[in-house]
Coordinates of C-alpha atoms in Angstrom, one line a residue:
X1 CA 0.0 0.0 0.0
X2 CA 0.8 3.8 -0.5
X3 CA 0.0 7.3 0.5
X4 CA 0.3 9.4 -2.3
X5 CA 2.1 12.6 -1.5
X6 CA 2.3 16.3 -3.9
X7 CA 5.2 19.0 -2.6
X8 CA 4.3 22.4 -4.1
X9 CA 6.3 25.9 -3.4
X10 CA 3.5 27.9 -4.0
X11 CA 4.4 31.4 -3.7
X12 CA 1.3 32.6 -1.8
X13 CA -1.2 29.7 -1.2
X14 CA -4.0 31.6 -0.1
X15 CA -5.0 33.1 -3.2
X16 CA -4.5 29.5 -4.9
X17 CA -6.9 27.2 -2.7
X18 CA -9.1 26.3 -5.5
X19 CA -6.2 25.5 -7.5
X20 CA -4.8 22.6 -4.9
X21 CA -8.0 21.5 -3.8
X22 CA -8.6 20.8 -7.8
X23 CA -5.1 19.0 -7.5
X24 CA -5.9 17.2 -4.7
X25 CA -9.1 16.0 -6.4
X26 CA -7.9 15.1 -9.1
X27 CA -5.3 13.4 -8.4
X28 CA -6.6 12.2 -4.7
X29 CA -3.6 13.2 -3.0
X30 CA -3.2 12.1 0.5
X31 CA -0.7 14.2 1.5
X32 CA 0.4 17.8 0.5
X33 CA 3.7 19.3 1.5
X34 CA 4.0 23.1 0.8
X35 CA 6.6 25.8 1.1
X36 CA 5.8 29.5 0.3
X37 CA 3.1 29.3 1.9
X38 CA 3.2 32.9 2.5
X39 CA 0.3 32.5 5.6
X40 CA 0.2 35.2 8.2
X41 CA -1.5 35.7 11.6
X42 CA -4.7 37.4 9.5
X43 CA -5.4 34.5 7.5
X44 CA -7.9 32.2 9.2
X45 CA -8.0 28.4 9.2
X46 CA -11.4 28.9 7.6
X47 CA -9.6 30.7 4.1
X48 CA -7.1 27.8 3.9
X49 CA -8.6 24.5 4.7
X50 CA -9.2 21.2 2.5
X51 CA -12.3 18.7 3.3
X52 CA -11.4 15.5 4.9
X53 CA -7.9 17.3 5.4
X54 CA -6.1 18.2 8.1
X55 CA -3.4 21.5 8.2
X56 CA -0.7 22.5 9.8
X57 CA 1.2 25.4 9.1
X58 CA 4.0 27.0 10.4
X59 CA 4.0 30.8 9.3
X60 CA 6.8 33.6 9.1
X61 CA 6.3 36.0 11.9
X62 CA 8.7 38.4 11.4
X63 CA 8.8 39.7 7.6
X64 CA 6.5 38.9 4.8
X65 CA 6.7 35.9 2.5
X66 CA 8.0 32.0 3.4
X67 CA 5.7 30.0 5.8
X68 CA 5.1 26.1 5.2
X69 CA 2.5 24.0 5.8
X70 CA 1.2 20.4 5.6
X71 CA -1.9 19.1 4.4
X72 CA -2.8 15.2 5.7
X73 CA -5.7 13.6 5.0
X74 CA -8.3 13.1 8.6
X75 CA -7.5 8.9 8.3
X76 CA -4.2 9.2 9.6
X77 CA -4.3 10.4 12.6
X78 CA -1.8 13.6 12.2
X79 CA 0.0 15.3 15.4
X80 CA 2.2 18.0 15.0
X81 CA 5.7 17.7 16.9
X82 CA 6.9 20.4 18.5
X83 CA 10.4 21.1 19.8
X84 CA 12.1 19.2 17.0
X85 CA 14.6 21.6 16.4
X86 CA 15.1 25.8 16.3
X87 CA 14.7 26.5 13.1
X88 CA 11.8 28.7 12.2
X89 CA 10.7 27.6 9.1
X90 CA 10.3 23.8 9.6
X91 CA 7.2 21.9 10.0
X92 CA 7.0 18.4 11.5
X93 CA 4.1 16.1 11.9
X94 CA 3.9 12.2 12.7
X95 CA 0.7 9.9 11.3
X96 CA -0.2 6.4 12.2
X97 CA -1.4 3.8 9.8
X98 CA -2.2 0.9 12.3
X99 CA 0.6 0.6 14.6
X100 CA 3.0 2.3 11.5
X101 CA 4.0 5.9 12.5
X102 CA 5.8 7.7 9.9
X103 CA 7.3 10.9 10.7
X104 CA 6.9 13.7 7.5
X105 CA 8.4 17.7 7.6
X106 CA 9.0 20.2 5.1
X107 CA 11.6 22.9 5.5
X108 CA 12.2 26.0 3.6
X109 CA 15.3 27.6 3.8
X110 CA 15.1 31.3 1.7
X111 CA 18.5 32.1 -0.1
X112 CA 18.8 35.4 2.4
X113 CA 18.9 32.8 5.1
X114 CA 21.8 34.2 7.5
X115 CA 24.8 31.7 8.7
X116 CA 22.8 31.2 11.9
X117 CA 19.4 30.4 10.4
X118 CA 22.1 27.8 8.7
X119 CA 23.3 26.2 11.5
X120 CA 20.0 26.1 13.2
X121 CA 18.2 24.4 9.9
X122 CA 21.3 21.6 10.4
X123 CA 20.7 21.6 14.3
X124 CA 17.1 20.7 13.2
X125 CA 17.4 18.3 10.3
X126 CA 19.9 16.4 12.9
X127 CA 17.8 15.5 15.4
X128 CA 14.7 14.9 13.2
X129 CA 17.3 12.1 12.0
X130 CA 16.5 10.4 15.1
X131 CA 13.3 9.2 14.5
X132 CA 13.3 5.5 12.8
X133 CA 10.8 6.0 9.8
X134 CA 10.7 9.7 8.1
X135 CA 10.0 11.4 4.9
X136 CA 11.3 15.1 4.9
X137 CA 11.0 17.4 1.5
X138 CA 11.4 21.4 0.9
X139 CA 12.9 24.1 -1.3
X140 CA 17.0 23.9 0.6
X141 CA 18.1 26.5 -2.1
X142 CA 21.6 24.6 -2.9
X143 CA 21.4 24.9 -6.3
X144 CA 25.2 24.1 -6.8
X145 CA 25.2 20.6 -4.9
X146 CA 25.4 17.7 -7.6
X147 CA 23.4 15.0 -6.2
X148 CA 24.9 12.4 -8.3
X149 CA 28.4 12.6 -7.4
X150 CA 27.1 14.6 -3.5
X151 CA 29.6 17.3 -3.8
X152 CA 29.1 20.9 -3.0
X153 CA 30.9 24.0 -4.1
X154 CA 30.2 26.2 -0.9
X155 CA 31.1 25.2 3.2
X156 CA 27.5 25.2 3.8
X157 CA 26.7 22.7 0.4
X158 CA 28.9 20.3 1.8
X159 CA 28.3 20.9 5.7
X160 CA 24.5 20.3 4.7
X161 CA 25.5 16.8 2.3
X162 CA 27.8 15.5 5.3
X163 CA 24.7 16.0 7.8
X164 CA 22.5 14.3 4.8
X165 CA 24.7 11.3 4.8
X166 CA 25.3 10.7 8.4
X167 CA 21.5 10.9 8.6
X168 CA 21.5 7.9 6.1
X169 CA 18.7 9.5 3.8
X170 CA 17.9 8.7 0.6
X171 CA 17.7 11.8 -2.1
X172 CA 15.4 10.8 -4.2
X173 CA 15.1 13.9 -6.6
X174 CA 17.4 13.8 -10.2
X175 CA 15.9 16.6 -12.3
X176 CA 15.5 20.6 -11.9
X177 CA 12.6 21.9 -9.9
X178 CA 14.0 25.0 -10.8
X179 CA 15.4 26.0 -14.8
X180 CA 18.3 24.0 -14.4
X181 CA 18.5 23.9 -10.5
X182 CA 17.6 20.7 -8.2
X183 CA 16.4 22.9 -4.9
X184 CA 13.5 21.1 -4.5
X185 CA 14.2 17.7 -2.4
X186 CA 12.6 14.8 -0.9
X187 CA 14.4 12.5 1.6
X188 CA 13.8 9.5 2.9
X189 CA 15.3 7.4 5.8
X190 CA 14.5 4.0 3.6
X191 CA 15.3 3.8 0.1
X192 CA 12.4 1.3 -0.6
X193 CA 9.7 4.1 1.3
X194 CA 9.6 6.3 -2.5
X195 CA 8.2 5.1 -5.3
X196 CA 7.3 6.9 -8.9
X197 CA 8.9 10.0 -7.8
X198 CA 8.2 12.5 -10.5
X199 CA 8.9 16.3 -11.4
X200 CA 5.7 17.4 -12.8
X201 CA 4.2 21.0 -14.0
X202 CA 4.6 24.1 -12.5
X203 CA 1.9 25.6 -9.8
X204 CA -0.2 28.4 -11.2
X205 CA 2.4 31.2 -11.0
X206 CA 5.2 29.7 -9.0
X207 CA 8.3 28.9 -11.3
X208 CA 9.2 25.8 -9.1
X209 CA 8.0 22.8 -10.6
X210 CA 5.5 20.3 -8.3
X211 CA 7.1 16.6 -7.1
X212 CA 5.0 13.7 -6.8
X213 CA 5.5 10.3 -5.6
X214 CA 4.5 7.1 -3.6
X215 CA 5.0 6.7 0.1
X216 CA 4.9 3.0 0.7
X217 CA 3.9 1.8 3.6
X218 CA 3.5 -2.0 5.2
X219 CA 0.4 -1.6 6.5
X220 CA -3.6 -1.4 4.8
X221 CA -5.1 2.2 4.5
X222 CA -8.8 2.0 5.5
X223 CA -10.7 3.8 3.6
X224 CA -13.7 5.6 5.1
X225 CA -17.0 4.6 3.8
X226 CA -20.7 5.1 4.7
X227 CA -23.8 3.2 3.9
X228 CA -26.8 5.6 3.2
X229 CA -30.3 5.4 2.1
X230 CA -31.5 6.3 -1.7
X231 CA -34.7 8.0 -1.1
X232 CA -34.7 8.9 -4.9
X233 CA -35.1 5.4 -5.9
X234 CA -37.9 4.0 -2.4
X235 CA -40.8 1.8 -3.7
X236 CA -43.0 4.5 -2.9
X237 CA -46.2 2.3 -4.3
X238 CA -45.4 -0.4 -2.4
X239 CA -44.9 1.1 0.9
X240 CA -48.4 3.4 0.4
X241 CA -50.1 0.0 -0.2
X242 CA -49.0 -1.5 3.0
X243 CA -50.2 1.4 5.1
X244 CA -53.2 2.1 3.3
X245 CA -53.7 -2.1 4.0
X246 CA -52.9 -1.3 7.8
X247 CA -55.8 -1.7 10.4
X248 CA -55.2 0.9 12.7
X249 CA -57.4 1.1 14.6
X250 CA -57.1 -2.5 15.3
X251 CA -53.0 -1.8 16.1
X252 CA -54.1 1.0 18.3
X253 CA -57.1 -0.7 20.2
X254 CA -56.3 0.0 24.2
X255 CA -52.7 1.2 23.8
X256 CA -51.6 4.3 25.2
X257 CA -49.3 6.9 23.3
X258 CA -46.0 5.3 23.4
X259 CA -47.2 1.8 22.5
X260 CA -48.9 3.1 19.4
X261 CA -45.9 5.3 19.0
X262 CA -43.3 2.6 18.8
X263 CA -46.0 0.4 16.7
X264 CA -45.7 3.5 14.0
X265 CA -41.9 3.3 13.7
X266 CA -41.8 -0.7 14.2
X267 CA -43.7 -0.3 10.9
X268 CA -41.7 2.4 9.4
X269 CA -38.3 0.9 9.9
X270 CA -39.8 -2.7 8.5
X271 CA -40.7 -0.9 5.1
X272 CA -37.3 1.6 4.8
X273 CA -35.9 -2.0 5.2
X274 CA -37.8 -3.1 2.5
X275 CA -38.2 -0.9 -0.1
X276 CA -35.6 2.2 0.5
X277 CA -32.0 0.7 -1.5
X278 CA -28.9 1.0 0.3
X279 CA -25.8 3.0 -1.8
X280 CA -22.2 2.0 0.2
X281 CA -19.6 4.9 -1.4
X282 CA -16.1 6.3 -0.3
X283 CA -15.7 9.5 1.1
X284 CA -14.2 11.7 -0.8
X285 CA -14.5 15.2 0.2
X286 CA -14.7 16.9 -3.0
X287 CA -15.0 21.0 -3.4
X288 CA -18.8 21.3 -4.0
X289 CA -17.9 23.6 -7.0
X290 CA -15.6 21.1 -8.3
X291 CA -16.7 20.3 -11.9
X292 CA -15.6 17.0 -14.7
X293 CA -14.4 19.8 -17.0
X294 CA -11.9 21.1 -14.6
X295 CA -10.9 17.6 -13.3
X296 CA -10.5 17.0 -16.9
X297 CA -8.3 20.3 -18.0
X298 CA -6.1 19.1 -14.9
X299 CA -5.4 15.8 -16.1
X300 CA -4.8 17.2 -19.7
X301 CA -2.2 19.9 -18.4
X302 CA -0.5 17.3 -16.6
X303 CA -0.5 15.0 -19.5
X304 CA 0.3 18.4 -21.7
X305 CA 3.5 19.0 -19.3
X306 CA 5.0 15.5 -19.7
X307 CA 4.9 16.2 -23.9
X308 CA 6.7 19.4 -23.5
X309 CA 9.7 17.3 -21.3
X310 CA 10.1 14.8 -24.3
X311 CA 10.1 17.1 -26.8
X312 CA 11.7 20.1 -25.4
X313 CA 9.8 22.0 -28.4
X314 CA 8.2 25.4 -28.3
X315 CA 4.5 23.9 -29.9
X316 CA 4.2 21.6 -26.5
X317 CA 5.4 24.6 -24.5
X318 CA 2.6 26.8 -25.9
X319 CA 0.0 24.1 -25.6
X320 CA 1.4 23.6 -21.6
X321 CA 1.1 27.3 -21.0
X322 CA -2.8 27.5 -22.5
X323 CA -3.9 24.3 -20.9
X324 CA -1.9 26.4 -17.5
X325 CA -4.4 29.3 -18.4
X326 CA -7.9 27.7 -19.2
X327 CA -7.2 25.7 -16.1
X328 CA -7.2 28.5 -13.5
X329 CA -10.2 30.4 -15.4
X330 CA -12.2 27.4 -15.6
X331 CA -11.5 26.9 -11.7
X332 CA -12.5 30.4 -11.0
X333 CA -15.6 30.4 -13.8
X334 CA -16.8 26.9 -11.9
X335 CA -16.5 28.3 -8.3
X336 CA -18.1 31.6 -9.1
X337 CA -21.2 29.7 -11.0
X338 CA -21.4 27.6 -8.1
X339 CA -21.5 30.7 -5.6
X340 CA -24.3 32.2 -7.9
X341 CA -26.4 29.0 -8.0
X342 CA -25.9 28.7 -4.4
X343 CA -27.2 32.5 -4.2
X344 CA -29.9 32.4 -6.6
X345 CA -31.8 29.3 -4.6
X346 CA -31.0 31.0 -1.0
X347 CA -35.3 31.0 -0.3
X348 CA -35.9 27.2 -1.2
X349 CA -32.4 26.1 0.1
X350 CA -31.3 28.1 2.8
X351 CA -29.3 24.9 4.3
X352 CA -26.6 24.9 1.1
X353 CA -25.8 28.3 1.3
X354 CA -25.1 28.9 5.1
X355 CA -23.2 25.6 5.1
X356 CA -21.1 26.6 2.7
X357 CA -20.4 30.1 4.3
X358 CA -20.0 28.6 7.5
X359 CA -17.1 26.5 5.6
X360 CA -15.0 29.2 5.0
X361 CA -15.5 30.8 8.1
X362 CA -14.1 28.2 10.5
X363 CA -12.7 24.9 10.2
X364 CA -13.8 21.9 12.9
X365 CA -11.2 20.4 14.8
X366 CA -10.4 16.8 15.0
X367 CA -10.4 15.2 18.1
X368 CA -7.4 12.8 18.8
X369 CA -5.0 11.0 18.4
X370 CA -5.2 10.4 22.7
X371 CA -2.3 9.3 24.9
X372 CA -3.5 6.9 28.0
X373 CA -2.1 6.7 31.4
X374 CA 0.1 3.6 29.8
X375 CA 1.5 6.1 27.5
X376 CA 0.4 4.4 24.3
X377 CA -1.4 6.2 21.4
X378 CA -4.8 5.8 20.7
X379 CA -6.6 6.4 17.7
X380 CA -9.9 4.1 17.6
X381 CA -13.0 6.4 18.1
X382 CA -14.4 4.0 20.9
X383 CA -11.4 4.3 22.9
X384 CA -10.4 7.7 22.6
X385 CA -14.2 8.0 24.1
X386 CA -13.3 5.8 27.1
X387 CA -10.3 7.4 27.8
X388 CA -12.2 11.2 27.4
X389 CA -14.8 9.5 29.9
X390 CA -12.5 8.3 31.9
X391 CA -10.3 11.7 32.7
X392 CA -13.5 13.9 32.9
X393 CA -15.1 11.5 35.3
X394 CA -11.9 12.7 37.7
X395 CA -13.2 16.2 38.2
X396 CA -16.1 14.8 39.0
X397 CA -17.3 16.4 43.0
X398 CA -19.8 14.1 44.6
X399 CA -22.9 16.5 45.7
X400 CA -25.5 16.1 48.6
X401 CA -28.3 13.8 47.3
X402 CA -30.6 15.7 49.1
X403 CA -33.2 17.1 46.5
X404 CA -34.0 20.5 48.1
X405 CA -38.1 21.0 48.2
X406 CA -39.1 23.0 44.7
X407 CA -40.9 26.8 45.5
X408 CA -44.0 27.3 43.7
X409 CA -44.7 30.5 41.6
X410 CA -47.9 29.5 39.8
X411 CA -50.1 32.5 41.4
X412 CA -53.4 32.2 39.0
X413 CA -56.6 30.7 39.7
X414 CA -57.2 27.1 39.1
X415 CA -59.0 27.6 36.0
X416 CA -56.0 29.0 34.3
X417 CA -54.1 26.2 35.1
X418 CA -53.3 23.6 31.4
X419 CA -55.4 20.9 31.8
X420 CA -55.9 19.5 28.0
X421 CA -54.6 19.9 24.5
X422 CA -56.8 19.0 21.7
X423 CA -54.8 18.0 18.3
X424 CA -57.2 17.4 15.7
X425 CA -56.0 15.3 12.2
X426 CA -56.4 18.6 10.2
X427 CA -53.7 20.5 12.3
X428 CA -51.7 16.9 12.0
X429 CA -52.1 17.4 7.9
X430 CA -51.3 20.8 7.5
X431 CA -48.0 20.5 9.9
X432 CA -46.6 17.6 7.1
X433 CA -48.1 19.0 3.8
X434 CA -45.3 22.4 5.1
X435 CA -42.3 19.3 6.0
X436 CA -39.8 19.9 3.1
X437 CA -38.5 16.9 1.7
X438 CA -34.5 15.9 1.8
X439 CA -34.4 17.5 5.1
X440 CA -32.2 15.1 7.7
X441 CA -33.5 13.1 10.2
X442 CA -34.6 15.0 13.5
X443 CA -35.1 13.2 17.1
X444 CA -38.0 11.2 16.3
X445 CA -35.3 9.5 13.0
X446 CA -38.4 9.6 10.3
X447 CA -37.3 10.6 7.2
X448 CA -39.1 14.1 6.0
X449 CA -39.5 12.5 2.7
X450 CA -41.8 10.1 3.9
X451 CA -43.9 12.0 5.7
X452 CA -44.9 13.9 2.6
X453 CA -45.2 10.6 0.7
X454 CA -47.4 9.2 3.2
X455 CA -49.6 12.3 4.9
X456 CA -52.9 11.4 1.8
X457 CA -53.1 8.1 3.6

């Protein structure tokens, strides 16, 4: 099995969100390692998250520009590290794939870095050589470092090979990332971990080019799915039949409200049984504006990219650099139609559009991984649970049993005083003929849709 990773230097994410998340789609990236982030305190997590993904991000504080970030997809379990090392710009994270925990970091180190920002970024990289299993990739800017022969024509080229080597990584990148400059890397502590490690096309205005590859791994990734109902295709006939065949008043005869209650949705769940069909599907977390043309003038920009590199001509150049621009105005054209669909049914679906602001406005956070008391990582929802349970039943305080003896305010006469409500079947009618349909479930768990169906019965 393996986790398919993209490193981008991206010269100002923000701006370019659509732009990876079509990537990520596309391609159905698992991972995303970026440099140039270009993040600051004023962007919110809201502007820069990914469905299904988790970020972490490490911004420049001091001056503009830099800033990197990883992107990890929810199923494995990231936690960020801290305290790996002093330098600034460094990110490092650890995921777990069953009982596999692979460390991954990104670095960027600007070519105005100072001699101390140096040594720190060595400082760092050493011990993040401790841990057993880890993938580490970035812009290094050592452009005159031949990774064939691992020789450097500066103190601080070959200071930074001879901490490489006594590492024992792996440097897996052999073509420019940059004109004619490798300063784009990916390391490995395992040879084997990389596989189909490729240079590919340029992100949106950045002129370093994007690296792709395979991050093998020993262990199964489960993939989530869910099992849901297809209201769109229920037996709808059927189902009417069998209530409109129902005795009720035979089912009802001498029960009370909660008997005939639980005799209703006895029924009900017998016939969504029946005749509602059951869809299983993967979740993938698409953009909603997402659309097949754009997925499709992705795939043929890569594929445009890969011509240019055997041919070297300037026809496949051209054809790359239209394919570059039809793709981000067919992102923006497909985002901005969605927002105006969105917009346009606001009255009849309220629901869409607030969820999608709410989106952008803040991003949920993940709960876990958990340590126990034993000091071993948990990831499984159930125990994380028991383990939450557990530490919050500490701060429990016991309290005196004793029920103190209720006032009471009710100061009118008895006649004013609720004795009966009287619920005819008209007011029961009207109540479901204004239920909207595709609504989800509320307490009682009876599909809207079915109320509608059923309320001329």
């Amino acid at each position: 099995m393996y986790i398919k990773c993209m490193y981008i230097n991206a010269r100002s994410l923000t701006a370019k969100m659509d732009m990876l998340q079509g990537y990520v789609n596309t391609y159905d990236v698992d991972a995303v390692f970026v440099t140039e982030t270009w993040f600051n305190q004023n962007i919110g997590e809201g502007e820069i998250a990914i469905p299904g993904f988790q970020c972490f991000r490490q911004d420049r504080v001091d001056r503009i520009g830099g800033g990197v970030a990883i992107y990890i997809k929810t199923t494995f379990h990231g936690v960020r590290l801290e305290d790996v090392g002093p330098f600034k710009e460094a990110l490092w994270c650890r995921i777990m794939i069953g009982e596999e925990q692979i460390v991954l970091g990104v670095v960027y180190r600007s070519p105005s870095s100072t001699q101390e920002d140096v040594d720190m970024m060595i400082q760092t990289l050493e011990r993040a050589a401790q841990n057993r299993r880890i993938i580490v990739t970035g812009d290094f800017n050592y452009p005159d470092i031949n990774w064939e022969y691992m020789t450097g024509e500066t103190p601080n080229s070959r200071k930074f090979i001879e901490t490489i080597q006594e590492s024992f990584w792996y440097q897996h990148v052999q073509e420019p990332t940059r004109e004619s400059n490798i300063l784009d890397l990916v390391f490995s502590s395992e040879e084997e971990m990389i596989e189909e490690l490729e240079v590919a096309e340029t992100f949106g205005s950045s002129d370093h080019n994007c690296v792709s590859w395979k991050t093998i791994v020993t262990r199964g990734i489960e993939e989530k799915t869910c099992k849901y109902e297809d209201w769109k295709r229920a037996d709808w006939t059927k189902m009417k039949e069998e209530i409109a065949e129902s005795n009720w008043e035979e089912l009802f005869h001498g029960k009370d409200v909660q008997c005939m209650w639980n005799i209703f949705t006895n029924i009900y769940e017998k016939q969504v049984e029946k005749y509602v069909p059951k869809q299983e599907r993967t979740l993938h977390q698409r953009p909603k504006w997402m659309t097949k043309e754009v997925r499709r003038l992705i795939r043929k920009k890569r594929k445009a990219w890969k011509e240019y590199k055997r041919g070297n001509s300037w026809s496949d150049l051209n054809c790359y650099k239209s394919l570059q621009a039809q793709v981000k105005v067919k992102i923006k054209e497909a985002k901005r139609n969605f927002e105006y669909l969105l917009s346009e049914k606001i009255k009849e679906d309220p629901k869409s559009f607030y969820s999608y602001v709410r989106s952008k406005q803040k991003v949920r956070e993940k709960v876990g991984p958990l340590k126990n008391d034993r000091g071993e990582t948990i990831t499984s929802e159930r125990e994380m649970v028991a383990e939450l349970n557990k530490f919050f039943s500490t701060v429990f305080t016991r309290e005196d049993r004793a029920v103190p003896e209720a006032n009471i305010f009710f100061n009118k006469e008895e006649d004013d005083k609720l004795h009966t409500m009287t619920i005819t079947e008209e007011m029961v009618l009207k109540k479901l003929q204004l239920t909207k349909k595709g609504k989800s479930v509320g307490p009682d768990t009876i599909k809207s849709d079915y109320l509608r169906e059923m309320d001329s019965n």
